[in-house]
Structures are given as C-alpha cells and as structure tokens.
PDB file of N, CA and C in Angstrom:
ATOM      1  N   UNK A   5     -42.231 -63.634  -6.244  1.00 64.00           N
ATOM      2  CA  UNK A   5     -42.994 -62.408  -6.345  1.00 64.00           C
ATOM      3  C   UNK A   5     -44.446 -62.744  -6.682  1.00 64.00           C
ATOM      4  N   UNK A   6     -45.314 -62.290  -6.226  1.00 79.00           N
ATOM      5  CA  UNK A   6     -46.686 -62.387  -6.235  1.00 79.00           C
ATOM      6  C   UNK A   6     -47.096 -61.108  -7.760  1.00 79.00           C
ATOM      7  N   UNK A   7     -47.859 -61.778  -8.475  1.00 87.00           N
ATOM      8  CA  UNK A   7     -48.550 -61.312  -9.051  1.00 87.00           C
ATOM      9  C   UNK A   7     -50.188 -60.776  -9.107  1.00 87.00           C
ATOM     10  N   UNK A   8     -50.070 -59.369  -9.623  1.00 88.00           N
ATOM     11  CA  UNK A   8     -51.246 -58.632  -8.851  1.00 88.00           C
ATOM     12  C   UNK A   8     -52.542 -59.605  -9.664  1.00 88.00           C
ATOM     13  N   UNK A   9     -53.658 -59.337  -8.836  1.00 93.00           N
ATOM     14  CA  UNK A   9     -54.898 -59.344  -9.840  1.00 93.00           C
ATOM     15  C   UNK A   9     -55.196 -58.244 -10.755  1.00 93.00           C
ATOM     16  N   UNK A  10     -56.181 -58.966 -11.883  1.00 91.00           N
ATOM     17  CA  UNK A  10     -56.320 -58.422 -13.201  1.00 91.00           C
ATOM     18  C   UNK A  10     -57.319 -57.078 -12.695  1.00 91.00           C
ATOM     19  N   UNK A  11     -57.689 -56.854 -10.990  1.00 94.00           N
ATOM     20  CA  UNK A  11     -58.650 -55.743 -10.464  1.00 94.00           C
ATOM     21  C   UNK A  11     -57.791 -54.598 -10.320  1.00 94.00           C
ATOM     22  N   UNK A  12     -56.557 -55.662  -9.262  1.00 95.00           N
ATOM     23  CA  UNK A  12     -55.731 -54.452  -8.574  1.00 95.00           C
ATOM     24  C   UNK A  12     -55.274 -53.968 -10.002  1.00 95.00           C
ATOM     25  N   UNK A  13     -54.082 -54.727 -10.718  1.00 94.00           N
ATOM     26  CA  UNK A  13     -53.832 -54.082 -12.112  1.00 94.00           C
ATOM     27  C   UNK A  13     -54.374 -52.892 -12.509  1.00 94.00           C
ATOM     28  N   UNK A  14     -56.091 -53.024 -13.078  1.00 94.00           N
ATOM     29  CA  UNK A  14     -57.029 -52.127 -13.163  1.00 94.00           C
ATOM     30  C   UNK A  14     -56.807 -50.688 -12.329  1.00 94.00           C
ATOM     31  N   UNK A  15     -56.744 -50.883 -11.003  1.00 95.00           N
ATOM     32  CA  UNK A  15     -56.863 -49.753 -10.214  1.00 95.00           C
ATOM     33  C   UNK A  15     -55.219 -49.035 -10.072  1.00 95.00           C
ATOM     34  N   UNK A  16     -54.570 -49.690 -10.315  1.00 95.00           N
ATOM     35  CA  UNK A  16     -53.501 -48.790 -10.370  1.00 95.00           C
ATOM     36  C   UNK A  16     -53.133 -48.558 -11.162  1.00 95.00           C
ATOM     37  N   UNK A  17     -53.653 -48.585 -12.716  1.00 96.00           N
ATOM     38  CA  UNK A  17     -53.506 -47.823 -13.948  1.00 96.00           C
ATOM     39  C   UNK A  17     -54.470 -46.667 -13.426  1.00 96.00           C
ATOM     40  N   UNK A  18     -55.896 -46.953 -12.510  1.00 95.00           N
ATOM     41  CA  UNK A  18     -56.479 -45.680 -12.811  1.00 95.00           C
ATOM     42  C   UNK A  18     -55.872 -44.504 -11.888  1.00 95.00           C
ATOM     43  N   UNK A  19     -55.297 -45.030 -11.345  1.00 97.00           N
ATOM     44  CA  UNK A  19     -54.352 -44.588 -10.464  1.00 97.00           C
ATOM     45  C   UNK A  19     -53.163 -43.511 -11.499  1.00 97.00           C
ATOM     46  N   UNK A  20     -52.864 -44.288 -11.983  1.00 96.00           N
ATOM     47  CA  UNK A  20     -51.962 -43.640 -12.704  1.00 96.00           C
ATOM     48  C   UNK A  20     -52.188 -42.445 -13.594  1.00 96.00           C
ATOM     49  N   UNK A  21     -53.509 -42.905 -14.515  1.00 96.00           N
ATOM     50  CA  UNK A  21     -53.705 -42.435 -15.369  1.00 96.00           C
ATOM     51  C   UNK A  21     -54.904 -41.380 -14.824  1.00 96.00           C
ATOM     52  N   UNK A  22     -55.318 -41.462 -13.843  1.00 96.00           N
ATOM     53  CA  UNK A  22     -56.399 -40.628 -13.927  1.00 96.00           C
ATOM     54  C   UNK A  22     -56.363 -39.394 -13.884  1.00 96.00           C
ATOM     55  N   UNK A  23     -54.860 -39.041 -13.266  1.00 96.00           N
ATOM     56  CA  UNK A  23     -54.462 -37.148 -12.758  1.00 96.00           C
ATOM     57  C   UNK A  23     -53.956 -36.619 -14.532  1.00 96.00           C
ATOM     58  N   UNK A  24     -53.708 -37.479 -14.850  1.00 97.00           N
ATOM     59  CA  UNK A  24     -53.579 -37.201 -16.916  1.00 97.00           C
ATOM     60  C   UNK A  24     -54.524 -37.004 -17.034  1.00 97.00           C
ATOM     61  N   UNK A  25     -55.712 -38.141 -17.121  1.00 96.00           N
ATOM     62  CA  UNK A  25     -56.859 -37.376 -18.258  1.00 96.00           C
ATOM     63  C   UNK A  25     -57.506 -36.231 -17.379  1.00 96.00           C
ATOM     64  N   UNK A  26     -57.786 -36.395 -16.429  1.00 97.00           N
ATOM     65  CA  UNK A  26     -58.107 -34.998 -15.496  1.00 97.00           C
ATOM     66  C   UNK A  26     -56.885 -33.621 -15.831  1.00 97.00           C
ATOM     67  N   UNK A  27     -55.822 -33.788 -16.029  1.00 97.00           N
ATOM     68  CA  UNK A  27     -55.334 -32.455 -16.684  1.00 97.00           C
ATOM     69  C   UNK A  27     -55.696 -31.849 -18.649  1.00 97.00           C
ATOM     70  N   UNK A  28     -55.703 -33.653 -19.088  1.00 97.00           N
ATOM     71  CA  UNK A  28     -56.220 -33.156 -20.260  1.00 97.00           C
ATOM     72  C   UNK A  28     -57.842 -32.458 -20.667  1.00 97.00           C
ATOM     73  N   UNK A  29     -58.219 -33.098 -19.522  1.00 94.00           N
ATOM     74  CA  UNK A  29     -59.879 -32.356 -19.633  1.00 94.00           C
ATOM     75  C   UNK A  29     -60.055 -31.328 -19.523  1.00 94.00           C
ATOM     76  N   UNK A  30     -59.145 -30.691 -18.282  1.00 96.00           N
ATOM     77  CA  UNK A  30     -58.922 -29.539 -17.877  1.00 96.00           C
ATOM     78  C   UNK A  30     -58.549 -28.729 -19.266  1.00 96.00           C
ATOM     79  N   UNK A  31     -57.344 -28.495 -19.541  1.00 97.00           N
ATOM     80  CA  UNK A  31     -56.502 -28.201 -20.284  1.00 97.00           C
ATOM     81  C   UNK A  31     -57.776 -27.762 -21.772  1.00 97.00           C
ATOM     82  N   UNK A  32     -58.431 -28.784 -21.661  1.00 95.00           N
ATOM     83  CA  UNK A  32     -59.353 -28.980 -23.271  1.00 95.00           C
ATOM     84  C   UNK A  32     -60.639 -27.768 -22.910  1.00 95.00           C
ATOM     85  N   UNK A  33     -61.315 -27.548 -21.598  1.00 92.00           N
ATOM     86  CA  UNK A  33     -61.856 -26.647 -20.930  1.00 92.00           C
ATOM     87  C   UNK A  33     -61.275 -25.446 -21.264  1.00 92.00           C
ATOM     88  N   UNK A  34     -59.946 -25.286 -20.654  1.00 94.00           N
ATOM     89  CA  UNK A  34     -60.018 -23.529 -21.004  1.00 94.00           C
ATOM     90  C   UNK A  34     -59.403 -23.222 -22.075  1.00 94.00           C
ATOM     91  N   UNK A  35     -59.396 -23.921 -23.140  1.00 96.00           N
ATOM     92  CA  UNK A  35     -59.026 -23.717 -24.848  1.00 96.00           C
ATOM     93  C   UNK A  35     -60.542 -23.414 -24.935  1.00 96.00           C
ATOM     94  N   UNK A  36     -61.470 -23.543 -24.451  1.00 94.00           N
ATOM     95  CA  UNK A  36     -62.441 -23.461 -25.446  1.00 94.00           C
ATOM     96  C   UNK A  36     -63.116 -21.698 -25.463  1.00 94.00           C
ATOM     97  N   UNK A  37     -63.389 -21.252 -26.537  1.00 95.00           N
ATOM     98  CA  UNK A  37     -63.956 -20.264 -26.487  1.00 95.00           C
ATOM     99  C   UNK A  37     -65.252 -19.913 -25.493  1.00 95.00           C
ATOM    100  N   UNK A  38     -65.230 -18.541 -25.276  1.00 93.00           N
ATOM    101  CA  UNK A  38     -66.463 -18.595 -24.156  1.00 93.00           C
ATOM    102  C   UNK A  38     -67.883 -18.361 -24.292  1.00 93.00           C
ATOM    103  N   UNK A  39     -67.799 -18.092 -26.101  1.00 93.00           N
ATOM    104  CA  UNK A  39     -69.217 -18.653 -26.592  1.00 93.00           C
ATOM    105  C   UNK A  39     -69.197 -20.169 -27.013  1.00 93.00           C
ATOM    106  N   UNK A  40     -68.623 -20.872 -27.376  1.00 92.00           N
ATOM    107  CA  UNK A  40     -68.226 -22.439 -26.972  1.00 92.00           C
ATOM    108  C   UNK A  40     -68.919 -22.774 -25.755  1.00 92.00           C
ATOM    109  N   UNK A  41     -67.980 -22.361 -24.616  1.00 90.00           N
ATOM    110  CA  UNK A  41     -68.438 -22.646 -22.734  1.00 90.00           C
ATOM    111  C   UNK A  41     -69.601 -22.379 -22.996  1.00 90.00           C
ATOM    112  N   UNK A  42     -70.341 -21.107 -23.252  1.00 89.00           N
ATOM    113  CA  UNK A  42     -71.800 -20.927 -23.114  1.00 89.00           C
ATOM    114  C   UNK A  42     -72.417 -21.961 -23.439  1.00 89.00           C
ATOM    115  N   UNK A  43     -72.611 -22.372 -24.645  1.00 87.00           N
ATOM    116  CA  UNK A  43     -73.596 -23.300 -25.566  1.00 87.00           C
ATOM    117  C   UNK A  43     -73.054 -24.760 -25.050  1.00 87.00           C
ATOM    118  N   UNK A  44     -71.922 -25.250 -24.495  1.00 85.00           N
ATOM    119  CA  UNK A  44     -72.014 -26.111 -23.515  1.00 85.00           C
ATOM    120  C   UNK A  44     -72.513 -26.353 -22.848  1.00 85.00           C
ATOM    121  N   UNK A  45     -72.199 -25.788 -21.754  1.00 87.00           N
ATOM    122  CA  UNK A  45     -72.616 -25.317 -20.219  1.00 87.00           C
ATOM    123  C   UNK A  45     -74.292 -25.078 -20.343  1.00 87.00           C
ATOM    124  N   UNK A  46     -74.655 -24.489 -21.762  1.00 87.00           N
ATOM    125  CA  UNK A  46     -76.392 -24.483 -21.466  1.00 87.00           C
ATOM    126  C   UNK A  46     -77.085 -25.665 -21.603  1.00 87.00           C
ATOM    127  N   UNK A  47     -76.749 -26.705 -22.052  1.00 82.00           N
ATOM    128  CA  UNK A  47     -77.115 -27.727 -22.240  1.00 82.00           C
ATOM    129  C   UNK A  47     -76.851 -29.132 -20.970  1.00 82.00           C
ATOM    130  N   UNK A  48     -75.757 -28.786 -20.655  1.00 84.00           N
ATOM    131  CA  UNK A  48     -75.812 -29.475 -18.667  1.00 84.00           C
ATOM    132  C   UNK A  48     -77.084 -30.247 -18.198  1.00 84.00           C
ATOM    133  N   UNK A  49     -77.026 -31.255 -18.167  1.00 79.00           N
ATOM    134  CA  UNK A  49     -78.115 -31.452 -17.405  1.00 79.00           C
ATOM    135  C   UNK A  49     -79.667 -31.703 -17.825  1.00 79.00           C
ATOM    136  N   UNK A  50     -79.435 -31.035 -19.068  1.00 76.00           N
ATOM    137  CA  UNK A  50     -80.880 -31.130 -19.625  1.00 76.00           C
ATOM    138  C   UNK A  50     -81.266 -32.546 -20.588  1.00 76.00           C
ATOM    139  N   UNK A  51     -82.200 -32.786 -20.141  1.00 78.00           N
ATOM    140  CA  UNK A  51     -82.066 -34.672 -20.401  1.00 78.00           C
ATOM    141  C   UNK A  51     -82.543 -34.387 -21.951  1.00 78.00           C
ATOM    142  N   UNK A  52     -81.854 -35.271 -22.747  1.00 72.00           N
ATOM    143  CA  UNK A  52     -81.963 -35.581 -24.402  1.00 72.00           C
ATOM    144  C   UNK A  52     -83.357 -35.990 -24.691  1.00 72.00           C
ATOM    145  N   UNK A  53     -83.847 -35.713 -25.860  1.00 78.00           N
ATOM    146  CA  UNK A  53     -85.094 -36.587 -26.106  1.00 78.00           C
ATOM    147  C   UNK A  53     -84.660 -37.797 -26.714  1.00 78.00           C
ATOM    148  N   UNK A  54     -85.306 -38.660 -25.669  1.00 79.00           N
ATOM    149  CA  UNK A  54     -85.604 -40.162 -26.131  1.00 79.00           C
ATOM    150  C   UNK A  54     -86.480 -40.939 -27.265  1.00 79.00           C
ATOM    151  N   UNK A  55     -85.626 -41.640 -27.858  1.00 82.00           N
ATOM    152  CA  UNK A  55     -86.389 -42.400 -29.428  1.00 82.00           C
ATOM    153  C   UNK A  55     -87.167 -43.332 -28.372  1.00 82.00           C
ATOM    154  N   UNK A  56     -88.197 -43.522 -28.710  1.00 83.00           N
ATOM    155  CA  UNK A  56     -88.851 -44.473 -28.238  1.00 83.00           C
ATOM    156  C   UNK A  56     -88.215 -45.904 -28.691  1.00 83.00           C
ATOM    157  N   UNK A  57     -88.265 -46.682 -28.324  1.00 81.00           N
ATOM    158  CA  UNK A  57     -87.944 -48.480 -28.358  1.00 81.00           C
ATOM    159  C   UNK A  57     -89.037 -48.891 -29.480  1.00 81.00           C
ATOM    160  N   UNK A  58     -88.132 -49.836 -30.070  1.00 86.00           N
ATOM    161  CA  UNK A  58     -88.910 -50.674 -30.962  1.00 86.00           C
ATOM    162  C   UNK A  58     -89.159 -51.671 -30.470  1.00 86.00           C
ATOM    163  N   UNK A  59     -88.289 -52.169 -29.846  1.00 84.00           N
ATOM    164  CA  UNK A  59     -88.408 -53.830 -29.002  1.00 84.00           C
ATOM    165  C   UNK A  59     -87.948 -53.149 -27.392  1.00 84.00           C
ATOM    166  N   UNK A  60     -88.490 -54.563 -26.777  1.00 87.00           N
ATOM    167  CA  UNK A  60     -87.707 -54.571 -25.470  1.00 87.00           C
ATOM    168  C   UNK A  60     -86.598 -54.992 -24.797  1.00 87.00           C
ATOM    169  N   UNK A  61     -85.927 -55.483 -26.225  1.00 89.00           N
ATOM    170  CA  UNK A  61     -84.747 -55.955 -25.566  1.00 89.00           C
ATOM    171  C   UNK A  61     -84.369 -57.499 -26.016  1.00 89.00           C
ATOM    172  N   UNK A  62     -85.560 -57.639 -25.011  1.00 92.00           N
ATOM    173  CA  UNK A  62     -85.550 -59.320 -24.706  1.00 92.00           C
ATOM    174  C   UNK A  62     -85.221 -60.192 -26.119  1.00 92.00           C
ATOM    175  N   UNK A  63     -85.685 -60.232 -27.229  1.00 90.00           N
ATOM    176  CA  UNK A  63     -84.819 -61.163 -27.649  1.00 90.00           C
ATOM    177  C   UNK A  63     -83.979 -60.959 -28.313  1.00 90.00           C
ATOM    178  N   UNK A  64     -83.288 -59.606 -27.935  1.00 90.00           N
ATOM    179  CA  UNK A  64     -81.961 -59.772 -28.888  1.00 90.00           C
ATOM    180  C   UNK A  64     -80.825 -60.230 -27.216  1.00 90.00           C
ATOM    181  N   UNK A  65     -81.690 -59.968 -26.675  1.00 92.00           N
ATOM    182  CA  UNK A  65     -81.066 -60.760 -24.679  1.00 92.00           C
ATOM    183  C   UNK A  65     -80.831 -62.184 -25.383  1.00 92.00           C
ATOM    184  N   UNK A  66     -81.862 -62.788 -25.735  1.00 92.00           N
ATOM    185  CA  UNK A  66     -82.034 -64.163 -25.502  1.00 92.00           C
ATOM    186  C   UNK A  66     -81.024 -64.710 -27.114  1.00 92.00           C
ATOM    187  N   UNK A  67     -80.862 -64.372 -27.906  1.00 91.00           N
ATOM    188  CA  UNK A  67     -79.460 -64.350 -29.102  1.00 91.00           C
ATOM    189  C   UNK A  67     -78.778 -64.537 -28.558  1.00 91.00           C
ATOM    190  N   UNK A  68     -78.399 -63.380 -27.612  1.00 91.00           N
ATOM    191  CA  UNK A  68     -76.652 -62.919 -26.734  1.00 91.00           C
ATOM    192  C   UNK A  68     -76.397 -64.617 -26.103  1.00 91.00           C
ATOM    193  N   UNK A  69     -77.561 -64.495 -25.139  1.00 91.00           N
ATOM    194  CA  UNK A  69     -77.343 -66.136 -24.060  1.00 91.00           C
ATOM    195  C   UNK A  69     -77.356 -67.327 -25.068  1.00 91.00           C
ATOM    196  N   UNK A  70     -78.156 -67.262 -25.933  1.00 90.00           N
ATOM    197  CA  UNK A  70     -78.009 -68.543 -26.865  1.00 90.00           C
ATOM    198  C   UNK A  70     -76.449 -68.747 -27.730  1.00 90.00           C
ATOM    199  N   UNK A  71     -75.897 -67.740 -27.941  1.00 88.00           N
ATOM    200  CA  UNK A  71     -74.501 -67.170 -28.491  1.00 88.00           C
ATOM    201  C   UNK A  71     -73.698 -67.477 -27.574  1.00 88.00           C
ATOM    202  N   UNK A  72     -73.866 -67.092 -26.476  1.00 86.00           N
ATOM    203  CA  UNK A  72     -72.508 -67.518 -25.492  1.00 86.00           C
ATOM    204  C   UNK A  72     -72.670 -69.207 -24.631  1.00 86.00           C
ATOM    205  N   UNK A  73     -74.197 -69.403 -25.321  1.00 81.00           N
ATOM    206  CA  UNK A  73     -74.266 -70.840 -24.722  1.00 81.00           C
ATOM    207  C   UNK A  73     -73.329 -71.867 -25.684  1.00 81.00           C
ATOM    208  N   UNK A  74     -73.476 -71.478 -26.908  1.00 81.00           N
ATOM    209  CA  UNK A  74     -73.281 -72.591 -28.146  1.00 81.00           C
ATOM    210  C   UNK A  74     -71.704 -72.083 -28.170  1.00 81.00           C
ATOM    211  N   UNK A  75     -70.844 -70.632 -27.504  1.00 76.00           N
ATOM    212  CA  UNK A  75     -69.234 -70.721 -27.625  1.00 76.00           C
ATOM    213  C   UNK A  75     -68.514 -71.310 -26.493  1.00 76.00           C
ATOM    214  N   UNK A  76     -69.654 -71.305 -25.447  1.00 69.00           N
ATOM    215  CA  UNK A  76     -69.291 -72.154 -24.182  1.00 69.00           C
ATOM    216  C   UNK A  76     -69.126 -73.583 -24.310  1.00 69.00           C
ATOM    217  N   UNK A  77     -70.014 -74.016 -25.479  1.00 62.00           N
ATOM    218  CA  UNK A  77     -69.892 -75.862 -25.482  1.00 62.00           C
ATOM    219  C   UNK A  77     -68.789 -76.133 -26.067  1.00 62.00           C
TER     220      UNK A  77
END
C-alpha cells in the first residue's frame, strides 16, 4: 500500500473537515442577534488603523536565519 503525502494528507482532511467548519460558521451566524449582525456587518471591509512599525523587520529576519543556521549545524 502506498502511503499518501504529508500534502495529499493535508487536502483530504480539508476535505473532510471543511463542510464542518462551514456549518459551524454558519450555525454561529444565525445565533447571533441582529443588532450583533449590524455592528458586524458595519465594520466589513473597513481597513483597521495601522500602528506604524518600529523596525523593518530585517533584523529580527536576520536572528530567525542566524537561529536556524546554528540548529541546522
């Protein structure tokens, strides 16, 4: 017997699982009150305000690679 890959695996749990959490989402939707839905639903779409950055990133990047260089040796 052939054993699947750790992808296919992946895809046929989402397979499995996905018509579940799609009923539980559902399900969690029309419990909610419809001044709830309102104050949801008004907020859709409307982009969050952003904290500005303190850094760019880069050297907590360059930690990560130095970290996985020194667990790689």
């Amino acid at each position: 017997m052939k054993t699947k890959s750790p992808e296919q695996e992946w895809v046929d749990r989402w397979k499995k699982l996905g018509p579940i959490l799609s009923q539980i989402r559902n399900e969690d939707l029309r419990a909610l009150t419809d001044a709830e839905g309102t104050r949801r639903a008004t907020f859709l779409g409307v982009p969050q305000p952003l904290v500005p950055r303190q850094t760019s990133g880069l050297i907590e990047y360059q930690r990560w690679l130095r970290h996985s260089k020194d667990v790689g040796s």
